[in-house]
Amino acid sequence: MRIEEVILKTPAEIEKLRRSNQIVAEVLEVLKARVSPGTSTMELERICEGETRKRGARPAFKGYNGYPYCLCVSVNHEVVHGMPSESKVLREGDIVSIDFGVCCDGYYGDAAVTVPVGETTPEAQRLIDVTLRCLELAIEEARVGNRLYDISHAIQSCAEGAGFSVVRAFVGHGIGRELHEAPQVPNFGSPGKGIVLKEGMVLAIEPMVNAGDSAVKILEDGWTAVTMDGSLSAHFEHSVAITKDGAIVLSKT
Ligand code: MF3
Ligand code: CO
């Protein structure tokens, strides 16, 4: 049996991961500014590809397990892995999750944001705000000596405390010379459990929060995950390095 070991990164490697994640952050900023009623999710894909190549990086998702696009764009009740489409046109009040990764100089970057299209309902906005808060609280737990599920528990308690649920079918992950490395970072768990966090761990922490039930299903396309009950879902992700001086959010602009 292969033991899934957590690969610790040197400061020089963390610098490379920062570069890749900075490109992700910059491209996500460009994309966020292009989210507006009437824009198709395929337009976002095209902009993304151009902005990525311009910065000398390779889109990480394209070709990953056969995934055909640079971006995952998940609208409303879509949770993650929504595929860009010409016919999927954003409308005022939608919420859209944009998930993006690159590889640059052998190291990966990965981050996601959820934004409203124009103005959305107070409840949808609250879902977005709470999911972002889950990520912020999770990052505060990402420090040397804490346990992995301290991160997970922070996400779960924030989401459930707000009356929402966390998705269990998808998890965060280590990131480095691979997009997905050990350990898995669930969005639920018991505080004080899981592996001890060490200097040099780099984690992609990605709360996925549903307004309704936590159950999800995969559509016929084999990728798009949607909430089983049709409720809205939000997703934020940052790649975070754990250092002796605390967490560094590598994918923050
Ligand atoms: N950020 C997501 C993840 O880490 C998306 C990658 S899935 C892909 O799982 F297949 F599209 F690459
Ligand atoms: Co990820």
PDB file of N, CA, C and O and ligand atoms in Angstrom, residues 61 64 67 72 81 99 110 173 179-180 206 223 237, ligand 1:
ATOM      1  N   PHE A  61      -6.201  22.976 -14.750  1.00  0.00           N
ATOM      2  CA  PHE A  61      -7.335  22.047 -14.779  1.00  0.00           C
ATOM      3  C   PHE A  61      -7.490  21.397 -16.149  1.00  0.00           C
ATOM      4  O   PHE A  61      -7.937  20.254 -16.248  1.00  0.00           O
ATOM      5  N   TYR A  64      -6.697  17.833 -16.831  1.00  0.00           N
ATOM      6  CA  TYR A  64      -6.607  17.109 -15.557  1.00  0.00           C
ATOM      7  C   TYR A  64      -7.749  16.108 -15.466  1.00  0.00           C
ATOM      8  O   TYR A  64      -8.922  16.483 -15.478  1.00  0.00           O
ATOM      9  N   TYR A  67     -10.516  16.773 -17.818  1.00  0.00           N
ATOM     10  CA  TYR A  67     -11.353  17.982 -17.748  1.00  0.00           C
ATOM     11  C   TYR A  67     -10.959  18.905 -18.908  1.00  0.00           C
ATOM     12  O   TYR A  67      -9.784  19.187 -19.101  1.00  0.00           O
ATOM     13  N   CYS A  72     -13.391  26.208 -13.822  1.00  0.00           N
ATOM     14  CA  CYS A  72     -14.661  25.644 -13.382  1.00  0.00           C
ATOM     15  C   CYS A  72     -15.534  26.837 -13.000  1.00  0.00           C
ATOM     16  O   CYS A  72     -15.104  27.685 -12.204  1.00  0.00           O
ATOM     17  N   HIS A  81     -17.024  22.356 -10.246  1.00  0.00           N
ATOM     18  CA  HIS A  81     -16.733  21.668 -11.508  1.00  0.00           C
ATOM     19  C   HIS A  81     -17.779  21.942 -12.597  1.00  0.00           C
ATOM     20  O   HIS A  81     -17.966  21.117 -13.495  1.00  0.00           O
ATOM     21  N   ASP A  99     -13.483  28.919 -10.133  1.00  0.00           N
ATOM     22  CA  ASP A  99     -12.406  28.126  -9.539  1.00  0.00           C
ATOM     23  C   ASP A  99     -11.330  27.978 -10.607  1.00  0.00           C
ATOM     24  O   ASP A  99     -11.631  27.589 -11.743  1.00  0.00           O
ATOM     25  N   ASP A 110      -3.940  27.430  -6.891  1.00  0.00           N
ATOM     26  CA  ASP A 110      -5.348  27.033  -6.941  1.00  0.00           C
ATOM     27  C   ASP A 110      -6.141  27.942  -6.008  1.00  0.00           C
ATOM     28  O   ASP A 110      -5.766  28.092  -4.835  1.00  0.00           O
ATOM     29  N   HIS A 173      -7.121  20.195  -0.170  1.00  0.00           N
ATOM     30  CA  HIS A 173      -5.996  19.293  -0.468  1.00  0.00           C
ATOM     31  C   HIS A 173      -4.656  19.987  -0.270  1.00  0.00           C
ATOM     32  O   HIS A 173      -4.570  21.215  -0.334  1.00  0.00           O
ATOM     33  N   LEU A 179      -1.204  19.248  -8.366  1.00  0.00           N
ATOM     34  CA  LEU A 179      -2.389  20.041  -8.012  1.00  0.00           C
ATOM     35  C   LEU A 179      -3.025  19.492  -6.739  1.00  0.00           C
ATOM     36  O   LEU A 179      -3.438  20.258  -5.868  1.00  0.00           O
ATOM     37  N   HIS A 180      -3.119  18.188  -6.666  1.00  0.00           N
ATOM     38  CA  HIS A 180      -3.726  17.545  -5.502  1.00  0.00           C
ATOM     39  C   HIS A 180      -2.698  16.664  -4.813  1.00  0.00           C
ATOM     40  O   HIS A 180      -2.259  15.672  -5.373  1.00  0.00           O
ATOM     41  N   GLU A 206     -10.754  24.831   0.897  1.00  0.00           N
ATOM     42  CA  GLU A 206     -11.845  25.246   0.009  1.00  0.00           C
ATOM     43  C   GLU A 206     -13.245  24.890   0.520  1.00  0.00           C
ATOM     44  O   GLU A 206     -13.819  23.888   0.101  1.00  0.00           O
ATOM     45  N   TRP A 223     -19.114  15.820 -14.729  1.00  0.00           N
ATOM     46  CA  TRP A 223     -18.333  16.782 -13.936  1.00  0.00           C
ATOM     47  C   TRP A 223     -19.172  17.631 -12.991  1.00  0.00           C
ATOM     48  O   TRP A 223     -18.904  17.671 -11.801  1.00  0.00           O
ATOM     49  N   GLU A 237     -11.787  29.444  -2.112  1.00  0.00           N
ATOM     50  CA  GLU A 237     -10.569  28.639  -1.930  1.00  0.00           C
ATOM     51  C   GLU A 237      -9.347  29.543  -1.923  1.00  0.00           C
ATOM     52  O   GLU A 237      -9.240  30.460  -2.745  1.00  0.00           O
TER      53      GLU A 237
HETATM   54  N1  MF3 B   1     -10.067  23.536  -7.370  1.00  0.00           N
HETATM   55  C1  MF3 B   1     -10.680  22.285  -7.690  1.00  0.00           C
HETATM   56  C2  MF3 B   1      -9.978  21.205  -6.946  1.00  0.00           C
HETATM   57  O1  MF3 B   1      -8.987  21.459  -6.322  1.00  0.00           O
HETATM   58  C3  MF3 B   1     -10.820  22.056  -9.148  1.00  0.00           C
HETATM   59  C4  MF3 B   1      -9.941  21.068  -9.824  1.00  0.00           C
HETATM   60  S1  MF3 B   1     -10.829  19.882 -10.619  1.00  0.00           S
HETATM   61  C5  MF3 B   1     -10.384  19.816 -12.270  1.00  0.00           C
HETATM   62  O2  MF3 B   1     -10.419  20.093  -6.896  1.00  0.00           O
HETATM   63  F1  MF3 B   1     -10.473  18.626 -12.643  1.00  0.00           F
HETATM   64  F2  MF3 B   1     -11.149  20.615 -12.944  1.00  0.00           F
HETATM   65  F3  MF3 B   1      -9.151  20.178 -12.399  1.00  0.00           F
END
